[in-house]
Amino acid sequence: MKIEYLQSLKVYKRLKNKTFLKIIIILAIAFLAADVIGYFTSRHSFKDNIGSAANARKTNKRYLTELKAKNRNLRGIIEGISPAGLYIVVDTAENVLFLKHGNKIIRKAVISAGSGSILKDPSGKRKWVFDTPRGEFNIQSKIVKPKWIKPDWAFIEEGENIPNKTSKKRIAEGVLGDYALGLGEGYFIHGTLYTRLLGRNVTHGCIRVGDEDLRAVYNASEIGTKVFIF
Amino acid sequence: MPLKLLFIFIIILFSGADALSDELKTLKAERVFLEEELKLAKEPHIYFIFDFKDKKILVKARGKAFKELSIKDFGFWGKPIDVKSAALIKKSSLFGPKRAKIKPGSAGDNVNGEDFQLDAIEIADMPESYSLSFNGIIIHIKPETEGVISLLKNTYRSVEWHITRLLYALWNVAQGKQFIAITISLKEEDAQALYWAAYEKINVIIYKPD
């Protein structure tokens, strides 16, 4: 009964008409648009707002292009800082040394880095921690047939009396291999007698390399070659 | 037909504006990140990048990456992070590595013998679960879950971390400081490698564009 009543209404007949529906929708959109325009015109003039929105879009696009260029430029600057020629990277956790040129690995060598052990002077006045230092270094010296000038801790570790600074007892030959590359502050990349311990953390902070790898690293590097240790 | 076109036009208009502003936001964050990295790359030190965009941790110097660790999973707690370099204040773990003490007079003891025992700390001695503390930021590292034992361990770690995090948060709030906690899951050996490579005062950049 009710349905029949509704169907008899003129409005229902009109709603069935597609053109009428389109008009309703267009009117709704027009009202919505007017509402939006009203919201904006209450703050700025409509003309200004349309103009600023368009300008903002333009500005954003320009800003986007500028930002892209700036980021590209920044990436270029960072890349420019990166070592360009040959350099050495030492991973003390994995006990490996990489001789690199750009992103290319020229040689990979198994090494021994610092043990991290602690030695205390029996007098209690001094303490040594045998870590390999981390950071960026330069090769400061290249030595063939290096002699080891034993520091005080070597005598303490061996339970011997510490000789004076100029004593011949401090000079040990043949223990550093055929070559040594000085990194400063008494740290070297050098050879080893204990090749079976390569790959383990056993040193007093220096970097021990096997004979063949040491020769290759020695020949490839120059004074000033960068060494990165982590 | 004109109605359909109108709708499409409105959608394109708004989606276009959103995409543009999103891209701007990403590029701005990237610019700040690159500027911060440039500052670190100019110094002769190793630094880390925690890149949550590409889910990796990079060990770098002079802008060059020497090691890359893949982030398996991560979570953030607290306010959004500003892209800014920060120095590591402390690394802490429940079972940290202990340095061996050399007994004077023991050098070279049986170094070539079969029963030679190495007194050193090596990567295997590093913890796989620990925290890295920065000013107002704590990064909790844990190994990814693999198997039942690992699941049990990680459940225990999660409970422990939730309590620790709460205490840290309260402590920071009491001091009027902001506090951000980050949880990162890594492969066990990567977690140990990160602990090894992280030393006090090492600079890091945490990069997480929204």
Short mmCIF file of C-alpha atoms in Angstrom, two decimals:
data_model
loop_
_atom_site.label_atom_id
_atom_site.label_comp_id
_atom_site.label_asym_id
_atom_site.label_seq_id
_atom_site.Cartn_x
_atom_site.Cartn_y
_atom_site.Cartn_z
CA MET A 1 0.00 0.00 0.00
CA LYS A 2 2.77 2.32 1.09
CA ILE A 3 4.90 1.46 -1.94
CA GLU A 4 2.08 2.20 -4.24
CA TYR A 5 1.60 5.52 -2.52
CA LEU A 6 5.30 6.40 -2.93
CA GLN A 7 5.28 5.37 -6.57
CA SER A 8 2.34 7.66 -7.15
CA LEU A 9 4.32 10.68 -5.90
CA LYS A 10 5.68 13.05 -8.52
CA VAL A 11 9.10 13.22 -6.77
CA TYR A 12 9.57 9.46 -7.16
CA LYS A 13 8.77 9.71 -10.85
CA ARG A 14 11.21 12.57 -11.20
CA LEU A 15 13.97 10.65 -9.36
CA LYS A 16 13.64 7.92 -11.92
CA ASN A 17 14.43 10.52 -14.57
CA LYS A 18 18.21 10.50 -15.26
CA THR A 19 18.36 14.14 -16.37
CA PHE A 20 16.76 15.20 -13.10
CA LEU A 21 19.36 13.16 -11.15
CA LYS A 22 22.22 14.79 -13.06
CA ILE A 23 20.86 18.24 -12.24
CA ILE A 24 20.66 17.33 -8.54
CA ILE A 25 24.29 16.12 -8.53
CA ILE A 26 25.53 19.18 -10.40
CA LEU A 27 23.68 21.41 -7.94
CA ALA A 28 25.21 19.51 -5.00
CA ILE A 29 28.69 19.98 -6.44
CA ALA A 30 27.97 23.63 -7.10
CA PHE A 31 26.83 24.13 -3.48
CA LEU A 32 29.91 22.29 -2.22
CA ALA A 33 32.14 24.42 -4.43
CA ALA A 34 30.41 27.55 -3.19
CA ASP A 35 31.00 26.37 0.37
CA VAL A 36 34.69 25.84 -0.30
CA ILE A 37 34.94 29.20 -2.05
CA GLY A 38 33.16 30.78 0.91
CA TYR A 39 35.65 29.23 3.32
CA PHE A 40 38.60 30.61 1.41
CA THR A 41 37.07 34.00 0.59
CA SER A 42 36.45 34.53 4.30
CA ARG A 43 40.22 34.50 4.76
CA HIS A 44 41.47 35.93 1.45
CA SER A 45 39.82 37.10 -1.69
CA PHE A 46 38.92 34.21 -3.95
CA LYS A 47 41.04 35.60 -6.74
CA ASP A 48 44.07 35.80 -4.43
CA ASN A 49 43.58 32.28 -3.24
CA ILE A 50 43.27 30.76 -6.67
CA GLY A 51 46.35 32.72 -7.60
CA SER A 52 48.34 31.65 -4.52
CA ALA A 53 47.35 27.98 -4.90
CA ALA A 54 48.57 28.04 -8.45
CA ASN A 55 51.67 29.90 -7.37
CA ALA A 56 52.29 27.48 -4.52
CA ARG A 57 52.09 24.62 -6.94
CA LYS A 58 54.50 26.36 -9.28
CA THR A 59 56.80 27.24 -6.35
CA ASN A 60 56.66 23.66 -5.06
CA LYS A 61 57.59 22.32 -8.47
CA ARG A 62 60.47 24.77 -8.71
CA TYR A 63 61.50 23.93 -5.15
CA LEU A 64 61.33 20.23 -5.98
CA THR A 65 63.68 20.70 -8.91
CA GLU A 66 66.01 22.82 -6.79
CA LEU A 67 66.03 20.24 -3.98
CA LYS A 68 66.77 17.43 -6.41
CA ALA A 69 69.69 19.40 -7.80
CA LYS A 70 70.94 20.29 -4.32
CA ASN A 71 70.79 16.66 -3.15
CA ARG A 72 72.58 15.54 -6.31
CA ASN A 73 75.22 18.16 -5.63
CA LEU A 74 75.59 17.08 -1.97
CA ARG A 75 75.98 13.45 -3.04
CA GLY A 76 78.66 14.57 -5.47
CA ILE A 77 80.53 16.46 -2.74
CA ILE A 78 80.44 13.43 -0.43
CA GLU A 79 81.65 11.22 -3.27
CA GLY A 80 84.44 13.71 -3.88
CA ILE A 81 85.62 13.27 -0.29
CA SER A 82 85.76 9.48 -0.68
CA PRO A 83 89.21 8.00 -1.31
CA ALA A 84 89.72 8.06 -5.06
CA GLY A 85 92.87 6.01 -5.60
CA LEU A 86 94.21 3.01 -3.77
CA TYR A 87 93.38 2.59 -0.09
CA ILE A 88 93.36 -0.07 2.61
CA VAL A 89 90.41 -1.18 4.71
CA VAL A 90 90.88 -3.34 7.81
CA ASP A 91 87.97 -5.14 9.44
CA THR A 92 89.32 -6.05 12.89
CA ALA A 93 86.24 -8.09 13.78
CA GLU A 94 86.57 -10.41 10.80
CA ASN A 95 90.40 -10.13 10.72
CA VAL A 96 90.52 -9.23 7.05
CA LEU A 97 92.33 -6.55 5.10
CA PHE A 98 91.12 -5.23 1.76
CA LEU A 99 93.33 -3.46 -0.72
CA LYS A 100 90.85 -1.36 -2.66
CA HIS A 101 90.68 1.02 -5.57
CA GLY A 102 87.37 2.87 -5.59
CA ASN A 103 84.77 0.18 -5.05
CA LYS A 104 86.96 -2.54 -6.53
CA ILE A 105 88.71 -5.03 -4.23
CA ILE A 106 92.27 -5.54 -5.50
CA ARG A 107 93.25 -8.01 -2.80
CA LYS A 108 91.73 -9.57 0.28
CA ALA A 109 94.06 -10.81 3.03
CA VAL A 110 93.52 -12.67 6.28
CA ILE A 111 95.18 -10.80 9.12
CA SER A 112 95.55 -10.76 12.88
CA ALA A 113 94.40 -7.68 14.75
CA GLY A 114 94.60 -6.65 18.41
CA SER A 115 93.67 -9.11 21.16
CA GLY A 116 91.98 -6.54 23.37
CA SER A 117 93.85 -8.01 26.34
CA ILE A 118 95.10 -5.95 29.25
CA LEU A 119 98.60 -5.91 30.71
CA LYS A 120 99.41 -4.16 33.96
CA ASP A 121 102.86 -3.11 35.07
CA PRO A 122 103.58 -5.06 38.31
CA SER A 123 104.33 -1.69 39.92
CA GLY A 124 100.68 -0.80 39.18
CA LYS A 125 101.62 2.51 37.59
CA ARG A 126 100.97 1.63 33.96
CA LYS A 127 98.39 -0.32 32.01
CA TRP A 128 98.20 -1.31 28.34
CA VAL A 129 95.11 -2.34 26.38
CA PHE A 130 96.07 -4.19 23.23
CA ASP A 131 93.41 -2.91 20.84
CA THR A 132 93.98 -2.07 17.21
CA PRO A 133 93.14 1.62 16.91
CA ARG A 134 90.06 2.49 14.81
CA GLY A 135 89.63 5.33 12.38
CA GLU A 136 91.46 6.80 9.42
CA PHE A 137 95.23 6.61 9.15
CA ASN A 138 97.90 7.30 6.55
CA ILE A 139 100.89 5.16 5.76
CA GLN A 140 103.70 7.19 7.27
CA SER A 141 106.66 4.90 6.62
CA LYS A 142 107.63 1.93 4.44
CA ILE A 143 110.36 -0.29 5.84
CA VAL A 144 112.13 -3.28 4.30
CA LYS A 145 113.49 -5.90 6.74
CA PRO A 146 112.10 -4.03 9.73
CA LYS A 147 113.57 -4.40 13.20
CA TRP A 148 111.29 -4.33 16.17
CA ILE A 149 112.24 -1.85 18.85
CA LYS A 150 110.67 -3.56 21.81
CA PRO A 151 108.61 -1.28 24.02
CA ASP A 152 108.47 -1.62 27.82
CA TRP A 153 105.35 -3.77 27.78
CA ALA A 154 107.16 -6.48 25.78
CA PHE A 155 109.66 -6.96 28.64
CA ILE A 156 106.93 -6.87 31.27
CA GLU A 157 104.95 -9.45 29.34
CA GLU A 158 108.04 -11.65 29.12
CA GLY A 159 108.77 -11.15 32.81
CA GLU A 160 112.12 -9.51 32.12
CA ASN A 161 113.72 -6.38 33.51
CA ILE A 162 113.15 -3.28 31.39
CA PRO A 163 116.42 -2.15 29.76
CA ASN A 164 117.22 1.52 29.13
CA LYS A 165 115.86 3.17 25.98
CA THR A 166 119.07 2.79 23.94
CA SER A 167 119.84 -0.78 24.96
CA LYS A 168 120.54 -3.31 22.20
CA LYS A 169 118.28 -5.70 24.07
CA ARG A 170 115.36 -3.70 22.69
CA ILE A 171 116.16 -4.58 19.08
CA ALA A 172 114.57 -7.74 17.75
CA GLU A 173 115.22 -8.81 14.15
CA GLY A 174 113.11 -10.99 11.90
CA VAL A 175 109.94 -10.96 13.99
CA LEU A 176 108.05 -8.40 11.86
CA GLY A 177 108.46 -10.20 8.53
CA ASP A 178 109.97 -8.71 5.37
CA TYR A 179 108.10 -5.41 5.33
CA ALA A 180 106.41 -2.96 7.64
CA LEU A 181 104.06 -0.08 6.94
CA GLY A 182 103.97 2.49 9.71
CA LEU A 183 100.63 3.97 10.76
CA GLY A 184 102.01 6.21 13.51
CA GLU A 185 102.14 5.95 17.30
CA GLY A 186 104.00 2.64 17.12
CA TYR A 187 101.36 0.81 15.09
CA PHE A 188 102.38 -1.10 11.94
CA ILE A 189 101.05 -3.39 9.28
CA HIS A 190 103.75 -6.08 9.27
CA GLY A 191 104.52 -9.76 8.76
CA THR A 192 104.39 -12.58 11.27
CA LEU A 193 106.12 -15.73 12.42
CA TYR A 194 102.80 -17.08 13.69
CA THR A 195 101.00 -17.61 10.40
CA ARG A 196 98.73 -20.27 11.91
CA LEU A 197 97.19 -17.55 14.06
CA LEU A 198 96.18 -15.43 11.10
CA GLY A 199 92.44 -14.83 11.28
CA ARG A 200 92.54 -14.56 15.07
CA ASN A 201 92.83 -11.55 17.35
CA VAL A 202 96.26 -12.05 18.85
CA THR A 203 98.35 -8.92 18.40
CA HIS A 204 99.27 -6.05 20.67
CA GLY A 205 97.50 -3.64 18.34
CA CYS A 206 99.51 -4.00 15.11
CA ILE A 207 98.10 -5.68 12.04
CA ARG A 208 99.87 -8.91 11.10
CA VAL A 209 99.67 -10.07 7.49
CA GLY A 210 100.92 -13.25 5.77
CA ASP A 211 104.10 -12.98 3.64
CA GLU A 212 102.58 -12.91 0.13
CA ASP A 213 99.76 -10.58 1.03
CA LEU A 214 102.17 -8.31 2.87
CA ARG A 215 104.39 -8.06 -0.20
CA ALA A 216 101.40 -7.16 -2.39
CA VAL A 217 100.15 -4.54 0.06
CA TYR A 218 103.65 -3.13 0.51
CA ASN A 219 104.24 -2.84 -3.24
CA ALA A 220 100.85 -1.32 -3.99
CA SER A 221 100.83 1.30 -1.25
CA GLU A 222 102.71 4.54 -0.98
CA ILE A 223 103.48 7.01 1.75
CA GLY A 224 100.17 8.77 2.37
CA THR A 225 97.96 5.85 1.31
CA LYS A 226 94.82 5.95 3.42
CA VAL A 227 94.13 3.12 5.85
CA PHE A 228 90.64 2.77 7.34
CA ILE A 229 90.35 0.55 10.37
CA PHE A 230 87.06 -0.43 12.01
CA MET B 1 30.23 11.90 -19.06
CA PRO B 2 31.15 15.45 -17.96
CA LEU B 3 30.49 14.37 -14.37
CA LYS B 4 32.93 11.49 -14.62
CA LEU B 5 35.52 13.82 -16.06
CA LEU B 6 34.94 16.28 -13.21
CA PHE B 7 35.50 13.56 -10.60
CA ILE B 8 38.64 12.34 -12.32
CA PHE B 9 39.91 15.91 -12.49
CA ILE B 10 39.31 16.45 -8.75
CA ILE B 11 41.04 13.16 -7.84
CA ILE B 12 44.03 13.95 -10.07
CA LEU B 13 44.23 17.47 -8.64
CA PHE B 14 44.33 16.30 -5.03
CA SER B 15 46.46 13.19 -5.54
CA GLY B 16 48.91 15.26 -7.57
CA ALA B 17 49.21 17.81 -4.78
CA ASP B 18 49.71 15.04 -2.20
CA ALA B 19 52.36 13.27 -4.27
CA LEU B 20 54.16 16.57 -4.78
CA SER B 21 54.18 17.41 -1.08
CA ASP B 22 55.25 13.84 -0.18
CA GLU B 23 58.12 14.05 -2.63
CA LEU B 24 59.09 17.44 -1.22
CA LYS B 25 59.06 16.05 2.31
CA THR B 26 61.26 13.09 1.29
CA LEU B 27 63.69 15.33 -0.57
CA LYS B 28 63.90 17.77 2.35
CA ALA B 29 64.66 14.89 4.76
CA GLU B 30 67.23 13.56 2.30
CA ARG B 31 68.87 16.99 2.06
CA VAL B 32 69.19 17.26 5.86
CA PHE B 33 70.57 13.71 5.95
CA LEU B 34 73.15 14.44 3.24
CA GLU B 35 74.18 17.68 4.96
CA GLU B 36 74.69 15.78 8.22
CA GLU B 37 76.64 13.04 6.46
CA LEU B 38 78.82 15.61 4.74
CA LYS B 39 79.81 17.00 8.14
CA LEU B 40 80.85 13.53 9.30
CA ALA B 41 82.53 12.60 6.02
CA LYS B 42 84.82 15.62 6.34
CA GLU B 43 86.28 14.20 9.58
CA PRO B 44 88.85 11.36 9.68
CA HIS B 45 86.62 9.04 11.68
CA ILE B 46 84.47 5.98 11.19
CA TYR B 47 80.72 6.59 11.50
CA PHE B 48 77.50 4.61 11.25
CA ILE B 49 74.37 5.28 9.26
CA PHE B 50 71.19 3.66 10.57
CA ASP B 51 69.18 3.85 7.37
CA PHE B 52 65.61 2.78 8.09
CA LYS B 53 64.51 3.76 4.59
CA ASP B 54 66.63 1.07 2.96
CA LYS B 55 66.71 -1.10 6.11
CA LYS B 56 70.47 -1.25 6.53
CA ILE B 57 73.26 -0.15 8.85
CA LEU B 58 76.38 1.14 7.16
CA VAL B 59 79.87 1.42 8.61
CA LYS B 60 81.38 4.36 6.77
CA ALA B 61 84.25 6.81 6.58
CA ARG B 62 84.74 9.66 4.11
CA GLY B 63 81.37 8.85 2.59
CA LYS B 64 82.44 5.33 1.65
CA ALA B 65 80.60 2.29 3.04
CA PHE B 66 82.93 -0.45 4.27
CA LYS B 67 80.37 -2.74 5.79
CA GLU B 68 76.64 -3.17 5.33
CA LEU B 69 74.37 -4.90 7.81
CA SER B 70 70.83 -5.70 6.86
CA ILE B 71 68.06 -4.66 9.29
CA LYS B 72 65.63 -7.56 9.57
CA ASP B 73 63.01 -5.70 11.58
CA PHE B 74 62.68 -2.50 13.56
CA GLY B 75 60.34 -0.55 15.78
CA PHE B 76 60.18 3.03 17.04
CA TRP B 77 58.84 4.32 20.32
CA GLY B 78 58.55 8.00 21.11
CA LYS B 79 58.64 11.19 19.12
CA PRO B 80 59.76 11.29 15.47
CA ILE B 81 63.53 11.53 15.12
CA ASP B 82 65.30 14.58 13.72
CA VAL B 83 67.95 13.66 11.17
CA LYS B 84 71.01 14.65 13.12
CA SER B 85 74.31 13.03 13.99
CA ALA B 86 74.71 11.78 17.55
CA ALA B 87 77.68 10.36 19.44
CA LEU B 88 77.50 7.01 21.18
CA ILE B 89 77.62 7.51 24.93
CA LYS B 90 77.52 3.92 26.11
CA LYS B 91 76.94 0.38 24.94
CA SER B 92 75.49 -1.92 27.55
CA SER B 93 74.59 -5.57 27.72
CA LEU B 94 73.73 -8.11 30.36
CA PHE B 95 76.65 -10.36 29.44
CA GLY B 96 79.30 -8.11 27.96
CA PRO B 97 82.70 -9.37 26.83
CA LYS B 98 85.45 -9.51 29.46
CA ARG B 99 88.96 -8.50 28.50
CA ALA B 100 91.64 -11.06 29.30
CA LYS B 101 94.37 -9.97 31.70
CA ILE B 102 97.87 -10.95 30.71
CA LYS B 103 99.99 -12.37 33.51
CA PRO B 104 103.46 -10.78 33.33
CA GLY B 105 106.01 -13.41 32.32
CA SER B 106 103.50 -15.49 30.38
CA ALA B 107 104.31 -14.17 26.89
CA GLY B 108 104.69 -16.76 24.21
CA ASP B 109 103.53 -19.56 26.51
CA ASN B 110 103.26 -22.59 24.27
CA VAL B 111 102.22 -20.43 21.30
CA ASN B 112 103.08 -23.21 18.84
CA GLY B 113 101.73 -26.02 20.96
CA GLU B 114 98.60 -28.01 20.21
CA ASP B 115 96.92 -26.92 23.45
CA PHE B 116 97.58 -23.21 22.88
CA GLN B 117 94.69 -21.16 24.21
CA LEU B 118 94.08 -17.68 22.98
CA ASP B 119 93.54 -15.01 25.62
CA ALA B 120 91.69 -12.48 23.52
CA ILE B 121 88.29 -11.07 22.90
CA GLU B 122 86.98 -11.95 19.46
CA ILE B 123 83.78 -11.35 17.57
CA ALA B 124 82.21 -14.56 18.87
CA ASP B 125 82.55 -13.18 22.41
CA MET B 126 80.43 -10.14 21.55
CA PRO B 127 76.83 -10.08 22.83
CA GLU B 128 74.02 -10.37 20.29
CA SER B 129 71.58 -8.43 22.45
CA TYR B 130 72.52 -5.03 23.85
CA SER B 131 71.70 -1.34 23.93
CA LEU B 132 73.43 1.64 22.38
CA SER B 133 72.77 4.87 24.27
CA PHE B 134 72.83 8.30 22.72
CA ASN B 135 71.57 11.56 24.14
CA GLY B 136 67.86 10.87 24.57
CA ILE B 137 67.89 7.91 22.18
CA ILE B 138 68.39 4.25 22.99
CA ILE B 139 68.82 1.66 20.28
CA HIS B 140 68.12 -1.87 21.41
CA ILE B 141 69.74 -4.51 19.23
CA LYS B 142 68.55 -8.09 19.28
CA PRO B 143 69.08 -11.09 17.02
CA GLU B 144 66.31 -12.16 14.68
CA THR B 145 64.24 -15.10 15.83
CA GLU B 146 65.32 -18.43 14.36
CA GLY B 147 63.98 -21.58 15.97
CA VAL B 148 62.42 -22.33 19.33
CA ILE B 149 65.41 -21.53 21.56
CA SER B 150 65.90 -18.21 19.83
CA LEU B 151 62.17 -17.51 20.21
CA LEU B 152 62.35 -18.17 23.96
CA LYS B 153 65.47 -16.02 24.31
CA ASN B 154 63.90 -13.19 22.34
CA THR B 155 60.68 -13.38 24.38
CA TYR B 156 62.74 -12.98 27.55
CA ARG B 157 64.71 -10.12 25.92
CA SER B 158 61.48 -8.40 24.87
CA VAL B 159 60.10 -8.52 28.41
CA GLU B 160 63.40 -7.25 29.79
CA TRP B 161 63.53 -4.50 27.16
CA HIS B 162 59.95 -3.37 27.84
CA ILE B 163 60.74 -2.92 31.53
CA THR B 164 64.09 -1.20 30.80
CA ARG B 165 62.45 1.07 28.24
CA LEU B 166 59.77 2.10 30.70
CA LEU B 167 62.40 2.91 33.34
CA TYR B 168 64.45 4.89 30.82
CA ALA B 169 61.34 6.77 29.75
CA LEU B 170 60.38 7.63 33.32
CA TRP B 171 63.93 8.70 34.11
CA ASN B 172 64.03 10.98 31.07
CA VAL B 173 60.56 12.40 31.70
CA ALA B 174 61.58 13.17 35.30
CA GLN B 175 64.55 15.11 33.94
CA GLY B 176 62.38 16.88 31.40
CA LYS B 177 64.18 15.26 28.47
CA GLN B 178 62.68 13.65 25.40
CA PHE B 179 63.17 9.92 25.00
CA ILE B 180 63.14 7.78 21.89
CA ALA B 181 63.59 4.03 21.84
CA ILE B 182 64.40 2.03 18.74
CA THR B 183 64.43 -1.76 18.48
CA ILE B 184 66.43 -3.38 15.71
CA SER B 185 66.61 -7.07 14.79
CA LEU B 186 69.74 -8.21 12.99
CA LYS B 187 71.30 -11.52 12.03
CA GLU B 188 73.15 -12.78 15.12
CA GLU B 189 76.62 -12.34 13.57
CA ASP B 190 75.68 -8.87 12.33
CA ALA B 191 74.56 -7.87 15.82
CA GLN B 192 77.93 -9.04 17.15
CA ALA B 193 79.80 -7.23 14.37
CA LEU B 194 77.95 -4.00 15.17
CA TYR B 195 78.81 -4.31 18.87
CA TRP B 196 82.46 -4.82 17.92
CA ALA B 197 82.56 -1.84 15.57
CA ALA B 198 80.70 0.51 17.93
CA TYR B 199 83.05 2.35 20.19
CA GLU B 200 82.38 5.21 22.56
CA LYS B 201 81.92 8.58 20.88
CA ILE B 202 81.45 7.06 17.41
CA ASN B 203 79.04 9.24 15.47
CA VAL B 204 75.86 7.88 13.98
CA ILE B 205 73.08 9.28 11.84
CA ILE B 206 69.62 7.85 12.27
CA TYR B 207 67.78 8.30 9.00
CA LYS B 208 64.09 7.60 9.02
CA PRO B 209 62.10 9.73 6.62
CA ASP B 210 58.36 9.56 7.36
#
